[in-house]
mmCIF file of C-alpha atoms in Angstrom:
data_model
loop_
_atom_site.group_PDB
_atom_site.id
_atom_site.type_symbol
_atom_site.label_atom_id
_atom_site.label_comp_id
_atom_site.label_asym_id
_atom_site.label_seq_id
_atom_site.Cartn_x
_atom_site.Cartn_y
_atom_site.Cartn_z
ATOM 1 C CA ASP A 1 -70.332 -23.297 52.651
ATOM 2 C CA ALA A 2 -70.920 -26.386 54.915
ATOM 3 C CA GLY A 3 -74.902 -26.243 54.152
ATOM 4 C CA ILE A 4 -75.142 -22.934 55.591
ATOM 5 C CA THR A 5 -77.333 -20.216 54.266
ATOM 6 C CA GLN A 6 -77.914 -16.676 55.102
ATOM 7 C CA SER A 7 -80.816 -14.277 53.759
ATOM 8 C CA PRO A 8 -80.667 -11.662 52.639
ATOM 9 C CA ARG A 9 -77.182 -11.325 51.047
ATOM 10 C CA HIS A 10 -77.489 -7.686 50.625
ATOM 11 C CA LYS A 11 -79.471 -5.243 52.415
ATOM 12 C CA VAL A 12 -79.856 -1.591 52.334
ATOM 13 C CA THR A 13 -82.424 0.211 54.999
ATOM 14 C CA GLU A 14 -82.721 3.205 56.892
ATOM 15 C CA THR A 15 -81.959 4.177 60.097
ATOM 16 C CA GLY A 16 -84.659 3.543 62.900
ATOM 17 C CA THR A 17 -86.452 0.345 60.869
ATOM 18 C CA PRO A 18 -86.242 -3.011 62.282
ATOM 19 C CA VAL A 19 -83.849 -5.645 60.309
ATOM 20 C CA THR A 20 -84.421 -9.405 60.638
ATOM 21 C CA LEU A 21 -81.532 -11.627 59.156
ATOM 22 C CA ARG A 22 -81.711 -15.239 58.952
ATOM 23 C CA CYS A 23 -79.417 -18.109 59.162
ATOM 24 C CA HIS A 24 -80.471 -21.421 58.107
ATOM 25 C CA GLN A 25 -78.406 -25.005 58.193
ATOM 26 C CA THR A 26 -78.903 -28.340 56.617
ATOM 27 C CA GLU A 27 -76.021 -30.206 59.047
ATOM 28 C CA ASN A 28 -78.213 -30.272 62.493
ATOM 29 C CA HIS A 29 -75.223 -28.736 64.346
ATOM 30 C CA ARG A 30 -76.303 -28.101 67.777
ATOM 31 C CA TYR A 31 -74.382 -24.542 68.132
ATOM 32 C CA MET A 32 -75.140 -21.501 65.987
ATOM 33 C CA TYR A 33 -73.429 -18.151 66.020
ATOM 34 C CA TRP A 34 -73.956 -14.458 64.893
ATOM 35 C CA TYR A 35 -70.426 -12.399 63.994
ATOM 36 C CA ARG A 36 -70.263 -9.085 62.677
ATOM 37 C CA GLN A 37 -66.939 -7.977 60.620
ATOM 38 C CA ASP A 38 -65.731 -4.402 60.534
ATOM 39 C CA PRO A 39 -62.532 -3.073 58.580
ATOM 40 C CA GLY A 40 -59.735 -3.247 61.117
ATOM 41 C CA HIS A 41 -61.529 -5.693 63.386
ATOM 42 C CA GLY A 42 -61.491 -9.474 64.036
ATOM 43 C CA LEU A 43 -64.771 -11.251 63.897
ATOM 44 C CA ARG A 44 -67.102 -9.802 66.736
ATOM 45 C CA LEU A 45 -69.734 -12.169 68.532
ATOM 46 C CA ILE A 46 -73.176 -10.770 68.669
ATOM 47 C CA HIS A 47 -74.937 -13.609 69.778
ATOM 48 C CA TYR A 48 -74.799 -17.487 69.968
ATOM 49 C CA SER A 49 -77.134 -20.539 70.441
ATOM 50 C CA TYR A 50 -76.579 -23.803 72.312
ATOM 51 C CA GLY A 51 -79.798 -25.488 71.014
ATOM 52 C CA VAL A 52 -83.521 -24.329 70.347
ATOM 53 C CA LYS A 53 -84.652 -21.424 72.796
ATOM 54 C CA ASP A 54 -81.028 -21.513 74.426
ATOM 55 C CA THR A 55 -79.111 -18.408 73.365
ATOM 56 C CA ASP A 56 -76.529 -16.215 75.497
ATOM 57 C CA LYS A 57 -75.068 -13.025 74.694
ATOM 58 C CA GLY A 58 -71.568 -12.310 72.964
ATOM 59 C CA GLU A 59 -69.542 -9.209 73.481
ATOM 60 C CA VAL A 60 -71.110 -6.800 71.068
ATOM 61 C CA SER A 61 -74.603 -7.842 71.507
ATOM 62 C CA ASP A 62 -76.451 -4.278 72.589
ATOM 63 C CA GLY A 63 -79.066 -3.509 69.796
ATOM 64 C CA TYR A 64 -79.328 -7.121 68.593
ATOM 65 C CA SER A 65 -81.800 -9.887 69.610
ATOM 66 C CA VAL A 66 -81.526 -13.446 68.359
ATOM 67 C CA SER A 67 -84.201 -16.772 68.224
ATOM 68 C CA ARG A 68 -83.887 -19.921 67.638
ATOM 69 C CA SER A 69 -87.125 -21.792 67.475
ATOM 70 C CA LYS A 70 -85.967 -24.665 65.504
ATOM 71 C CA THR A 71 -82.438 -26.243 65.040
ATOM 72 C CA GLU A 72 -81.865 -25.504 61.435
ATOM 73 C CA ASP A 73 -82.769 -21.707 62.179
ATOM 74 C CA PHE A 74 -81.035 -18.547 63.477
ATOM 75 C CA LEU A 75 -82.602 -15.307 63.551
ATOM 76 C CA LEU A 76 -81.038 -12.025 64.220
ATOM 77 C CA THR A 77 -82.806 -8.986 64.385
ATOM 78 C CA LEU A 78 -81.697 -5.467 65.220
ATOM 79 C CA GLU A 79 -84.507 -3.545 66.618
ATOM 80 C CA SER A 80 -84.019 -0.105 65.121
ATOM 81 C CA ALA A 81 -81.014 -0.032 63.123
ATOM 82 C CA THR A 82 -78.480 2.400 63.538
ATOM 83 C CA SER A 83 -75.609 3.668 61.025
ATOM 84 C CA SER A 84 -72.909 2.051 63.491
ATOM 85 C CA GLN A 85 -74.837 -1.366 62.620
ATOM 86 C CA THR A 86 -73.518 -1.131 59.155
ATOM 87 C CA SER A 87 -71.426 -4.548 58.432
ATOM 88 C CA VAL A 88 -70.970 -7.719 57.308
ATOM 89 C CA TYR A 89 -72.847 -10.415 59.471
ATOM 90 C CA PHE A 90 -71.671 -13.937 59.477
ATOM 91 C CA CYS A 91 -73.843 -17.206 60.804
ATOM 92 C CA ALA A 92 -71.699 -19.799 61.824
ATOM 93 C CA ILE A 93 -72.576 -23.465 63.170
ATOM 94 C CA SER A 94 -70.437 -26.247 65.204
ATOM 95 C CA THR A 95 -71.429 -29.439 66.681
ATOM 96 C CA THR A 96 -69.559 -28.576 70.032
ATOM 97 C CA ILE A 97 -68.738 -25.329 71.498
ATOM 98 C CA GLN A 98 -64.987 -26.411 71.062
ATOM 99 C CA GLU A 99 -65.332 -27.774 67.501
ATOM 100 C CA THR A 100 -64.615 -25.836 64.462
ATOM 101 C CA GLN A 101 -67.032 -23.425 63.354
ATOM 102 C CA TYR A 102 -68.149 -23.331 59.646
ATOM 103 C CA PHE A 103 -69.198 -20.324 58.362
ATOM 104 C CA GLY A 104 -71.975 -19.047 55.907
ATOM 105 C CA PRO A 105 -71.578 -16.852 53.232
ATOM 106 C CA GLY A 106 -72.140 -13.380 54.926
ATOM 107 C CA THR A 107 -74.859 -10.669 54.686
ATOM 108 C CA ARG A 108 -73.419 -6.961 53.725
ATOM 109 C CA LEU A 109 -75.940 -4.642 55.370
ATOM 110 C CA LEU A 110 -76.085 -0.845 55.069
ATOM 111 C CA VAL A 111 -78.117 1.336 57.120
ATOM 112 C CA LEU A 112 -78.816 5.015 55.538
ATOM 113 C CA LYS B 1 -56.848 -8.476 78.501
ATOM 114 C CA ASN B 2 -57.375 -11.334 76.318
ATOM 115 C CA GLN B 3 -55.888 -10.350 72.922
ATOM 116 C CA VAL B 4 -54.424 -11.746 69.540
ATOM 117 C CA GLU B 5 -52.796 -9.901 67.435
ATOM 118 C CA GLN B 6 -51.644 -10.186 63.978
ATOM 119 C CA SER B 7 -48.949 -9.200 61.685
ATOM 120 C CA PRO B 8 -47.923 -8.167 59.307
ATOM 121 C CA GLN B 9 -51.557 -6.472 58.638
ATOM 122 C CA SER B 10 -50.703 -7.293 54.862
ATOM 123 C CA LEU B 11 -48.074 -8.954 52.759
ATOM 124 C CA ILE B 12 -47.393 -9.007 48.983
ATOM 125 C CA ILE B 13 -45.481 -11.844 47.381
ATOM 126 C CA LEU B 14 -44.847 -13.376 44.341
ATOM 127 C CA GLU B 15 -46.082 -16.545 43.023
ATOM 128 C CA GLY B 16 -43.908 -19.372 44.031
ATOM 129 C CA LYS B 17 -42.465 -17.771 47.126
ATOM 130 C CA ASN B 18 -43.028 -18.736 50.799
ATOM 131 C CA CYS B 19 -44.334 -16.808 53.343
ATOM 132 C CA THR B 20 -45.024 -17.133 57.124
ATOM 133 C CA LEU B 21 -47.733 -14.966 58.847
ATOM 134 C CA GLN B 22 -47.310 -14.328 62.726
ATOM 135 C CA CYS B 23 -49.911 -14.855 65.599
ATOM 136 C CA ASN B 24 -49.206 -13.324 69.245
ATOM 137 C CA TYR B 25 -51.706 -14.096 71.596
ATOM 138 C CA THR B 26 -52.155 -13.043 75.359
ATOM 139 C CA VAL B 27 -55.279 -15.408 76.254
ATOM 140 C CA SER B 28 -55.715 -17.433 79.489
ATOM 141 C CA PRO B 29 -56.600 -20.271 79.781
ATOM 142 C CA PHE B 30 -55.998 -21.457 76.674
ATOM 143 C CA SER B 31 -57.941 -24.174 74.951
ATOM 144 C CA ASN B 32 -56.912 -24.060 71.473
ATOM 145 C CA LEU B 33 -55.630 -22.253 68.264
ATOM 146 C CA ARG B 34 -57.209 -22.306 64.660
ATOM 147 C CA TRP B 35 -56.101 -20.633 61.170
ATOM 148 C CA TYR B 36 -59.046 -19.600 59.010
ATOM 149 C CA LYS B 37 -58.679 -18.726 55.379
ATOM 150 C CA GLN B 38 -60.947 -15.898 54.685
ATOM 151 C CA ASP B 39 -61.298 -15.374 50.753
ATOM 152 C CA THR B 40 -63.010 -11.755 49.621
ATOM 153 C CA GLY B 41 -66.374 -11.550 49.778
ATOM 154 C CA ARG B 42 -66.577 -15.256 51.505
ATOM 155 C CA GLY B 43 -66.779 -16.278 55.165
ATOM 156 C CA PRO B 44 -63.904 -17.839 57.002
ATOM 157 C CA VAL B 45 -62.660 -21.443 56.426
ATOM 158 C CA SER B 46 -60.799 -23.467 58.827
ATOM 159 C CA LEU B 47 -57.256 -24.678 57.755
ATOM 160 C CA THR B 48 -55.659 -25.948 60.953
ATOM 161 C CA ILE B 49 -56.340 -26.612 64.730
ATOM 162 C CA MET B 50 -54.099 -27.125 67.697
ATOM 163 C CA THR B 51 -54.392 -27.722 71.313
ATOM 164 C CA PHE B 52 -51.902 -26.931 73.851
ATOM 165 C CA SER B 53 -49.877 -30.372 73.171
ATOM 166 C CA GLU B 54 -49.188 -30.075 69.615
ATOM 167 C CA ASN B 55 -46.470 -27.839 67.994
ATOM 168 C CA THR B 56 -47.141 -28.231 64.107
ATOM 169 C CA LYS B 57 -50.151 -28.963 62.086
ATOM 170 C CA SER B 58 -49.945 -29.287 58.240
ATOM 171 C CA ASN B 59 -52.505 -28.971 55.942
ATOM 172 C CA GLY B 60 -51.138 -29.125 52.331
ATOM 173 C CA ARG B 61 -48.740 -26.340 51.721
ATOM 174 C CA TYR B 62 -50.030 -24.717 54.881
ATOM 175 C CA THR B 63 -48.087 -25.318 58.167
ATOM 176 C CA ALA B 64 -49.381 -24.020 61.607
ATOM 177 C CA THR B 65 -47.005 -23.757 64.282
ATOM 178 C CA LEU B 66 -47.277 -23.104 68.062
ATOM 179 C CA ASP B 67 -45.298 -22.259 70.798
ATOM 180 C CA ALA B 68 -47.394 -22.424 73.958
ATOM 181 C CA ASP B 69 -44.988 -20.987 76.069
ATOM 182 C CA THR B 70 -44.188 -17.750 74.122
ATOM 183 C CA LYS B 71 -47.972 -17.576 72.879
ATOM 184 C CA GLN B 72 -47.023 -17.598 69.265
ATOM 185 C CA SER B 73 -47.834 -19.370 66.187
ATOM 186 C CA SER B 74 -47.384 -19.110 63.047
ATOM 187 C CA LEU B 75 -48.664 -19.801 59.503
ATOM 188 C CA HIS B 76 -46.131 -21.010 56.716
ATOM 189 C CA ILE B 77 -47.367 -21.356 53.104
ATOM 190 C CA THR B 78 -45.003 -22.804 50.824
ATOM 191 C CA ALA B 79 -44.896 -22.288 47.153
ATOM 192 C CA SER B 80 -47.654 -19.800 46.948
ATOM 193 C CA GLN B 81 -50.148 -19.757 44.461
ATOM 194 C CA LEU B 82 -52.538 -16.911 43.350
ATOM 195 C CA SER B 83 -55.270 -18.551 44.932
ATOM 196 C CA ASP B 84 -53.670 -17.811 48.119
ATOM 197 C CA SER B 85 -54.275 -14.547 48.135
ATOM 198 C CA ALA B 86 -57.039 -13.709 51.231
ATOM 199 C CA SER B 87 -57.101 -13.006 54.707
ATOM 200 C CA TYR B 88 -55.699 -15.347 57.113
ATOM 201 C CA ILE B 89 -57.259 -15.139 60.555
ATOM 202 C CA CYS B 90 -55.683 -16.285 63.920
ATOM 203 C CA VAL B 91 -58.061 -17.532 66.162
ATOM 204 C CA VAL B 92 -58.029 -18.243 69.916
ATOM 205 C CA SER B 93 -60.138 -20.189 72.351
ATOM 206 C CA LEU B 94 -60.566 -20.239 76.023
ATOM 207 C CA ASN B 95 -60.814 -22.948 78.184
ATOM 208 C CA THR B 96 -63.883 -21.765 80.041
ATOM 209 C CA GLY B 97 -67.263 -23.284 80.825
ATOM 210 C CA GLY B 98 -68.903 -21.238 78.493
ATOM 211 C CA PHE B 99 -68.052 -19.831 74.693
ATOM 212 C CA LYS B 100 -65.237 -17.677 74.597
ATOM 213 C CA THR B 101 -63.280 -17.280 71.328
ATOM 214 C CA ILE B 102 -60.991 -14.178 70.133
ATOM 215 C CA PHE B 103 -60.322 -13.629 66.550
ATOM 216 C CA GLY B 104 -57.231 -11.495 65.461
ATOM 217 C CA ALA B 105 -57.895 -8.912 62.913
ATOM 218 C CA GLY B 106 -56.051 -10.911 60.054
ATOM 219 C CA THR B 107 -53.222 -10.679 57.648
ATOM 220 C CA ARG B 108 -54.395 -9.428 53.927
ATOM 221 C CA LEU B 109 -51.924 -11.474 52.032
ATOM 222 C CA PHE B 110 -51.522 -10.646 47.985
ATOM 223 C CA VAL B 111 -50.225 -12.870 45.470
ATOM 224 C CA LYS B 112 -48.689 -11.678 42.505
ATOM 225 C CA ALA B 113 -48.282 -13.280 39.225
#
């Protein structure tokens, strides 16, 4: 998976609790992305980062925040998890905004 | 509205047979089109990437075609193998100043022995 790890790989949490997912890369790629994947939908972009401390919103950013304090780490936080945020979350990286993205193994999140 | 539609939703074929997956898009301004393969429980992996001027791109037994005039792409798999069982995702990027990529919902391919 191109030097990308995600943690945790699986998580079960309760509605209303905060949750943080971590993406770690060893490729020194500038761009990092968080997507969610749900049955019947294509991957949908939540947030992305174009450098340390530089982030921007994607199409489904409500209820999510991100932080990137180091090149190698991109954190996704669900401030107060809801059942609609039950999904599989993928992190991806790329060298430039137009280049191929390399995806991590995913995190399966269940919000009860 | 920018959209990427894939067909069929799912497909079952016998090992050794060929198949073709379709992708239609209504995306503008077009930058490039990629096909990804996603095995169950794993992240997508890039197969091919094509820009506006490219009609065909191959990667082993995978051949992608692009018709920018009709905004259609296809992915042809030759001599299918059991390991080809996966979802195949068409992804179109827009040529804007920022980041804009639209993912299709994918075609689920099952290869049977």
